[in-house]
PDB file of N, CA and C in Angstrom:
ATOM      1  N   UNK A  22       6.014  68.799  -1.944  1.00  0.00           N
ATOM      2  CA  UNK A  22       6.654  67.505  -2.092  1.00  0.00           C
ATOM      3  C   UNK A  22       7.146  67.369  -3.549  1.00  0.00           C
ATOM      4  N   UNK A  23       8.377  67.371  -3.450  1.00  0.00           N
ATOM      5  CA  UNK A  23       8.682  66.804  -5.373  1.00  0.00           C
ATOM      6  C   UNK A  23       8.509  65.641  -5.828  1.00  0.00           C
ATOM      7  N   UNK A  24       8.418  65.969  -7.342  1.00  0.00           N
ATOM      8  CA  UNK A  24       7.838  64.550  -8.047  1.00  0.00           C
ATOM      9  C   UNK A  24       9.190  64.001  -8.252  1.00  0.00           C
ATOM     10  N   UNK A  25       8.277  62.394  -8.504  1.00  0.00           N
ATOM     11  CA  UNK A  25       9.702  61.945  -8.920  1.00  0.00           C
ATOM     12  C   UNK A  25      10.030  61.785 -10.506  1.00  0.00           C
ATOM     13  N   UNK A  26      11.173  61.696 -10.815  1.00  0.00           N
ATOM     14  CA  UNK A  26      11.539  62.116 -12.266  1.00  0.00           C
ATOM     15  C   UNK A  26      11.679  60.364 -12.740  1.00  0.00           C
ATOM     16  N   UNK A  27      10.546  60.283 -13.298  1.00  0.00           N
ATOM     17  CA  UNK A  27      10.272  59.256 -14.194  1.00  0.00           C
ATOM     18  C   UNK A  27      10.722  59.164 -15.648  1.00  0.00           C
ATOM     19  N   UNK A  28      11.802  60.449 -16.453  1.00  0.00           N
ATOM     20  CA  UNK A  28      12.333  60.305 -17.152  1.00  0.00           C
ATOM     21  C   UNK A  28      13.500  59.390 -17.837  1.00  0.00           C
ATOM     22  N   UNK A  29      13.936  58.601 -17.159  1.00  0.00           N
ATOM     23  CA  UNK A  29      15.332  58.072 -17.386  1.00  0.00           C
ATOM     24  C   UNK A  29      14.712  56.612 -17.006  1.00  0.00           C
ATOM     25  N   UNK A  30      13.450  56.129 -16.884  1.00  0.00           N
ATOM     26  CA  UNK A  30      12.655  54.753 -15.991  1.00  0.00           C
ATOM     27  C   UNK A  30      12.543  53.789 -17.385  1.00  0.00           C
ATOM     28  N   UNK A  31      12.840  54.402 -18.657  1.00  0.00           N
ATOM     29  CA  UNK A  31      12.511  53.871 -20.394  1.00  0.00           C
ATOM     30  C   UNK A  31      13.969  53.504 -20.369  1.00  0.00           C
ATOM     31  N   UNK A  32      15.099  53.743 -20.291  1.00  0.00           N
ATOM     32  CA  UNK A  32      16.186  53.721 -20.395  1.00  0.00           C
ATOM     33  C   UNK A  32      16.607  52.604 -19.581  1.00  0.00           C
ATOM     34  N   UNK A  33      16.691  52.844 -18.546  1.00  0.00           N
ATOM     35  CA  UNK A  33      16.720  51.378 -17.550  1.00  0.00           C
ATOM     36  C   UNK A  33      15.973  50.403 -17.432  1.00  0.00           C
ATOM     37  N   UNK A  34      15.087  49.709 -17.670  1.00  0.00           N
ATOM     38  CA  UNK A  34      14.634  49.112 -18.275  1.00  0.00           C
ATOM     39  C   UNK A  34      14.572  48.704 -19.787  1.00  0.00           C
ATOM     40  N   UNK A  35      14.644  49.108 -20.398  1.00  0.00           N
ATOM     41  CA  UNK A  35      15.407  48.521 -21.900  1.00  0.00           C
ATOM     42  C   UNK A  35      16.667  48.502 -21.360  1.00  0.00           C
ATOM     43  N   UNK A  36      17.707  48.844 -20.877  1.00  0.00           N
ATOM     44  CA  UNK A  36      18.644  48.641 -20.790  1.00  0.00           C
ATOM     45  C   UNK A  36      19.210  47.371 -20.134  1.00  0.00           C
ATOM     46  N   UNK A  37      18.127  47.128 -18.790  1.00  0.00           N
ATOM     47  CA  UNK A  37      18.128  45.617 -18.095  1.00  0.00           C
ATOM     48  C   UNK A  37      17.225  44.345 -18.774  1.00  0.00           C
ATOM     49  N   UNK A  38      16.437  44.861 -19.741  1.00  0.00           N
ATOM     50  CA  UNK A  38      15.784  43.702 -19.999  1.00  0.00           C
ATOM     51  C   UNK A  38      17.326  43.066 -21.596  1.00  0.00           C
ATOM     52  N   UNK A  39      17.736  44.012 -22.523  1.00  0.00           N
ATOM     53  CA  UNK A  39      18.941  43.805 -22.826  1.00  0.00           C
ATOM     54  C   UNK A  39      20.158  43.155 -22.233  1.00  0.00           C
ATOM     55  N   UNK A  40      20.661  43.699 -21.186  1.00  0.00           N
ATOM     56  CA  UNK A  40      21.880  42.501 -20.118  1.00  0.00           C
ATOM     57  C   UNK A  40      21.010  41.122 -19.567  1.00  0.00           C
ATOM     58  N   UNK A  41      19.652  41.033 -19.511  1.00  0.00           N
ATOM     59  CA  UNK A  41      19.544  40.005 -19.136  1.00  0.00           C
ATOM     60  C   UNK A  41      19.382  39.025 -20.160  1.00  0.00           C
ATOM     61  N   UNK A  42      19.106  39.469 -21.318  1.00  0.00           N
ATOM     62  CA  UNK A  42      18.854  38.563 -22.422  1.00  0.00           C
ATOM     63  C   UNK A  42      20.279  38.537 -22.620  1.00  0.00           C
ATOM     64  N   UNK A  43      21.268  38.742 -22.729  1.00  0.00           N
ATOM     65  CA  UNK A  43      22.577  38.668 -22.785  1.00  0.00           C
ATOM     66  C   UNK A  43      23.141  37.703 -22.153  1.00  0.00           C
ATOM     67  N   UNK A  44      22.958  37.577 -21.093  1.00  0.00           N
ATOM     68  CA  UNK A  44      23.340  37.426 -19.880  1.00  0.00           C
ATOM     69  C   UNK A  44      22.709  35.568 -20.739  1.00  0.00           C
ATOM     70  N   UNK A  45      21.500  35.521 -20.453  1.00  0.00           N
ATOM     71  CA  UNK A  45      20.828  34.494 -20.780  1.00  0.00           C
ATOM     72  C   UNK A  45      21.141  33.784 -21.807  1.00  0.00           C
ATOM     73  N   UNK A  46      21.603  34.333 -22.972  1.00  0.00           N
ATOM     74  CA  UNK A  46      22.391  33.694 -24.015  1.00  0.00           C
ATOM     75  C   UNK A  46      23.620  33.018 -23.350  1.00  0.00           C
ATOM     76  N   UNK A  47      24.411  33.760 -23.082  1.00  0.00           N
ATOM     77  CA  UNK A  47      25.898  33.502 -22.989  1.00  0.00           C
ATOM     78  C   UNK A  47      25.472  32.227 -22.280  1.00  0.00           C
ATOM     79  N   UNK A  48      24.675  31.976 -21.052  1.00  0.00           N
ATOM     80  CA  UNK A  48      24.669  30.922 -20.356  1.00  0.00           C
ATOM     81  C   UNK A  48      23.892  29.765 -21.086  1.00  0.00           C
ATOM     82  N   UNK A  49      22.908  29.873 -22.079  1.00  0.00           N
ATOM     83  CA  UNK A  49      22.897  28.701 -22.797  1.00  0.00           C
ATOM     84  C   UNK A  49      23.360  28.044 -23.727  1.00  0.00           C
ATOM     85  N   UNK A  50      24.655  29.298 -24.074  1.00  0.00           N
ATOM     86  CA  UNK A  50      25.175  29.122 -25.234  1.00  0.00           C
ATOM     87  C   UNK A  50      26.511  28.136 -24.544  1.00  0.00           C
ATOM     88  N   UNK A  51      26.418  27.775 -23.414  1.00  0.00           N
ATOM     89  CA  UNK A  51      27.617  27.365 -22.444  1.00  0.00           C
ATOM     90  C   UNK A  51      27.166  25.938 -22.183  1.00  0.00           C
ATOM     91  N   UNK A  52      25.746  25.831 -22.506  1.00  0.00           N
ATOM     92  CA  UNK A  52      25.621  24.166 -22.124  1.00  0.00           C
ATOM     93  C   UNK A  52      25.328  23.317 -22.873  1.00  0.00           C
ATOM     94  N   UNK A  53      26.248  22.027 -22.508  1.00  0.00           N
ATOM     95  CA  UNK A  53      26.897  21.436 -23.406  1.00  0.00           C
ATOM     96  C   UNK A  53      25.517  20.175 -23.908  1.00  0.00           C
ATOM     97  N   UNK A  54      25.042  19.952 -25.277  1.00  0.00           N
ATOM     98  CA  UNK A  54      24.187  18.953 -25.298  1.00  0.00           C
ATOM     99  C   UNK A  54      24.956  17.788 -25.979  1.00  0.00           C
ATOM    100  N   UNK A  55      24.336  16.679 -25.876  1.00  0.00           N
ATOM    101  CA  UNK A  55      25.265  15.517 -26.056  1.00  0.00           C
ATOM    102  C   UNK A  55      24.689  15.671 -27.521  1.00  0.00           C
ATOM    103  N   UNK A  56      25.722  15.711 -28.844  1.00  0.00           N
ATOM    104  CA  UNK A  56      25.242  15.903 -30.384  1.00  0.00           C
ATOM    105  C   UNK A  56      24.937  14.072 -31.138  1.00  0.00           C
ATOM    106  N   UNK A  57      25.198  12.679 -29.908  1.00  0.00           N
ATOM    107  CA  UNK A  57      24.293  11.812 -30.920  1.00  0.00           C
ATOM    108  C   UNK A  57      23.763  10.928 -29.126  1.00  0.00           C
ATOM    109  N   UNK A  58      23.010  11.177 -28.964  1.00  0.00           N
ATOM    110  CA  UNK A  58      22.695  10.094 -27.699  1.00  0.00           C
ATOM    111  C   UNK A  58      22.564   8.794 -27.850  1.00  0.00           C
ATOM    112  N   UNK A  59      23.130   8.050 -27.229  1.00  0.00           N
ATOM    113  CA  UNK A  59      23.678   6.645 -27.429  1.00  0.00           C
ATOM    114  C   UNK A  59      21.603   5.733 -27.486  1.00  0.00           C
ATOM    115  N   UNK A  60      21.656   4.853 -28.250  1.00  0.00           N
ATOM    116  CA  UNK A  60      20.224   3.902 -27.990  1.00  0.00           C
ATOM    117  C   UNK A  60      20.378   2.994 -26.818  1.00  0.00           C
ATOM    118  N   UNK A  61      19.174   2.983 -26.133  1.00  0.00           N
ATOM    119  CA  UNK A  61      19.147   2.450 -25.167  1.00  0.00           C
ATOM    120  C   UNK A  61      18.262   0.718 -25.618  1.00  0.00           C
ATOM    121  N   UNK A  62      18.109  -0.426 -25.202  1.00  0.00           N
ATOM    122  CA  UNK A  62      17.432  -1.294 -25.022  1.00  0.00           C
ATOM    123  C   UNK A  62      16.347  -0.648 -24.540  1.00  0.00           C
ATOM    124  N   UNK A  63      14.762  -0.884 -24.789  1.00  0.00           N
ATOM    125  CA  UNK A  63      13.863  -0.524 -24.053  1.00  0.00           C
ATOM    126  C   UNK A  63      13.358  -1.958 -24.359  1.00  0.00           C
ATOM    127  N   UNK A  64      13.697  -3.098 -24.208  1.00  0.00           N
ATOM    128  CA  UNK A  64      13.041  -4.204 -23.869  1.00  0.00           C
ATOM    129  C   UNK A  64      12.506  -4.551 -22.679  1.00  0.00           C
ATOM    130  N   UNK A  65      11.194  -4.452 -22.044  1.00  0.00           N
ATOM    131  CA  UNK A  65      10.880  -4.942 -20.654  1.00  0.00           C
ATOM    132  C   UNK A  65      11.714  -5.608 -20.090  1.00  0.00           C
ATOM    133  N   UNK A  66      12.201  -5.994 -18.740  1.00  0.00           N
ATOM    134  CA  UNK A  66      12.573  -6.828 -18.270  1.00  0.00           C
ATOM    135  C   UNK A  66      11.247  -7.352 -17.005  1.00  0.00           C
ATOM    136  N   UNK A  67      10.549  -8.320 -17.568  1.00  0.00           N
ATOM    137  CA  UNK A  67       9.591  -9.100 -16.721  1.00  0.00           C
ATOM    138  C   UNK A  67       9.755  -9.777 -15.552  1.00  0.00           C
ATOM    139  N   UNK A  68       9.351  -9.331 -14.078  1.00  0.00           N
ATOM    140  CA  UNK A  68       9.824  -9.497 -12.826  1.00  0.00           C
ATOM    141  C   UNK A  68       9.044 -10.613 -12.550  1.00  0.00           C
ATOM    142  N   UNK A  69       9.753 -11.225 -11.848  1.00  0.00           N
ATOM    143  CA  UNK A  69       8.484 -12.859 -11.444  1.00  0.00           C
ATOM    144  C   UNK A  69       7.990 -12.120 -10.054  1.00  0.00           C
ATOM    145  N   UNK A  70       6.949 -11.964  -9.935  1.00  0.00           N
ATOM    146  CA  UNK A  70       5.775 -11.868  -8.762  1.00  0.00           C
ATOM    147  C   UNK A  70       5.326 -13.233  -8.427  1.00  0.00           C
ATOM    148  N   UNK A  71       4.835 -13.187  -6.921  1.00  0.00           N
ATOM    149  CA  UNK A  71       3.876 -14.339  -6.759  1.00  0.00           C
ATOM    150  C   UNK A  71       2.626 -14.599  -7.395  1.00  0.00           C
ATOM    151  N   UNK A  72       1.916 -12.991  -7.436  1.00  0.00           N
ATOM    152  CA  UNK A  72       0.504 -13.012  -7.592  1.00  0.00           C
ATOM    153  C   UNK A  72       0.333 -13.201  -9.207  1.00  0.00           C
ATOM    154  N   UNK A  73       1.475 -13.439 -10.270  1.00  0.00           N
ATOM    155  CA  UNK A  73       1.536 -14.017 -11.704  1.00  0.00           C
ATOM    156  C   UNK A  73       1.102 -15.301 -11.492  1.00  0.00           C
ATOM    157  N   UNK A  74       1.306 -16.213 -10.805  1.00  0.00           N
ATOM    158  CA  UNK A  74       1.340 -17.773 -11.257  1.00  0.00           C
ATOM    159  C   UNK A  74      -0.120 -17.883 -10.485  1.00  0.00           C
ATOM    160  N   UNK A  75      -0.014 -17.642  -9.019  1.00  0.00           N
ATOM    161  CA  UNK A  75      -1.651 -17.846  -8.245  1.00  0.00           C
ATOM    162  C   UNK A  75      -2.783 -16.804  -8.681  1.00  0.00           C
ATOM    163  N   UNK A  76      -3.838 -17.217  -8.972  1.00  0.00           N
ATOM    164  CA  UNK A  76      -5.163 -16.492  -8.861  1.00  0.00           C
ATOM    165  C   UNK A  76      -5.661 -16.205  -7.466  1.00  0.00           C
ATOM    166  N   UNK A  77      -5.727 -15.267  -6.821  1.00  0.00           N
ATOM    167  CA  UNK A  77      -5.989 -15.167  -5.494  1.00  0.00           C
ATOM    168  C   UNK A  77      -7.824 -14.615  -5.116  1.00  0.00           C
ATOM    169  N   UNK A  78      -8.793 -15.295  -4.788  1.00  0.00           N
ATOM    170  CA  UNK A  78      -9.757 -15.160  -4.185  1.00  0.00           C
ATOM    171  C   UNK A  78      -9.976 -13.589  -3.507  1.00  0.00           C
ATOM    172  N   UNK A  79     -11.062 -12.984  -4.439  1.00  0.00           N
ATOM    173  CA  UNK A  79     -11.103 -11.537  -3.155  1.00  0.00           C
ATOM    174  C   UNK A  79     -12.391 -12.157  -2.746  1.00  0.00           C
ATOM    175  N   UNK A  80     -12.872 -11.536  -1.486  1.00  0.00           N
ATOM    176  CA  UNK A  80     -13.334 -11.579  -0.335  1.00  0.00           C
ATOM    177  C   UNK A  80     -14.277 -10.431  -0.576  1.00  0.00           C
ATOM    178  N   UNK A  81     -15.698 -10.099  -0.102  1.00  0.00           N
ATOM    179  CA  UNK A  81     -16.584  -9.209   0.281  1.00  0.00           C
ATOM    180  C   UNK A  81     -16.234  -8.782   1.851  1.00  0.00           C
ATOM    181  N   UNK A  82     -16.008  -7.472   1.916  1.00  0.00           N
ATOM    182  CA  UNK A  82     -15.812  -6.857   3.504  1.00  0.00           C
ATOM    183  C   UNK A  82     -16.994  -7.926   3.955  1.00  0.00           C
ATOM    184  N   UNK A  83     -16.663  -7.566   5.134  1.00  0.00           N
ATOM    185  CA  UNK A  83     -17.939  -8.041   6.386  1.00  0.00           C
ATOM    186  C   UNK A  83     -19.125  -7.233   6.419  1.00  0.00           C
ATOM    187  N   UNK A  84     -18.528  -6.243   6.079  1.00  0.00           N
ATOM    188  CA  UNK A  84     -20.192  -5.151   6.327  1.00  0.00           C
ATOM    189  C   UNK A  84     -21.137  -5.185   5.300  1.00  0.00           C
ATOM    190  N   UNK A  85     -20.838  -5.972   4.031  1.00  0.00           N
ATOM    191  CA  UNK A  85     -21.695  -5.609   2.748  1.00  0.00           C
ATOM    192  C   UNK A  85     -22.442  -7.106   3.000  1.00  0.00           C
ATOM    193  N   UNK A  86     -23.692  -6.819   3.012  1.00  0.00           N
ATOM    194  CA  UNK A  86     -24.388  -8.395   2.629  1.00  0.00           C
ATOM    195  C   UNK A  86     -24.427  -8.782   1.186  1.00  0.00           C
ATOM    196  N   UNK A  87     -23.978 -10.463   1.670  1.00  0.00           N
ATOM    197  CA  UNK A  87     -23.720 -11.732   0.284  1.00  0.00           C
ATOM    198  C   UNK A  87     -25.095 -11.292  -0.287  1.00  0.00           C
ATOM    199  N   UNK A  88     -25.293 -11.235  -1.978  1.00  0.00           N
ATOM    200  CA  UNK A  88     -26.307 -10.773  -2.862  1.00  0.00           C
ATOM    201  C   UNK A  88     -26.959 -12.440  -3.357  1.00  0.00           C
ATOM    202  N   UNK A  89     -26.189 -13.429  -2.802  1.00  0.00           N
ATOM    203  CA  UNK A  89     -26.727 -15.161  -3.399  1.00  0.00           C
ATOM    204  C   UNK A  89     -26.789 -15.860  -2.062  1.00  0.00           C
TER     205      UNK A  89
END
């Protein structure tokens, strides 16, 4: 059975890990970042709920016995 010729396996590989870093540049070197991003307001805007104005009563399940 012949071996296989693992000589030329250093070569291709450096050679693909090279085009892909290439490869990988060119494409980030392609996207575009915005150079001043506009300020946003981050002031809350406070939603009226019901459960703001009422205090609402919780309740003990049924299954737990009252401790008073």
């Amino acid at each position: 059975m012949p071996q296989l010729d693992t000589s030329t396996w250093l070569l291709t590989i450096l050679s693909m890990i090279l085009t892909l870093f290439a490869l990988l540049q060119l494409k980030i070197s392609k996207h575009f970042y915005s150079p001043s991003p506009k300020l946003m307001n981050t002031k809350l805007q406070k939603q009226q709920t019901p459960w703001n104005h009422t205090w609402t009563k919780i309740y003990l399940p049924l299954s737990q016995s009252q401790l008073y």
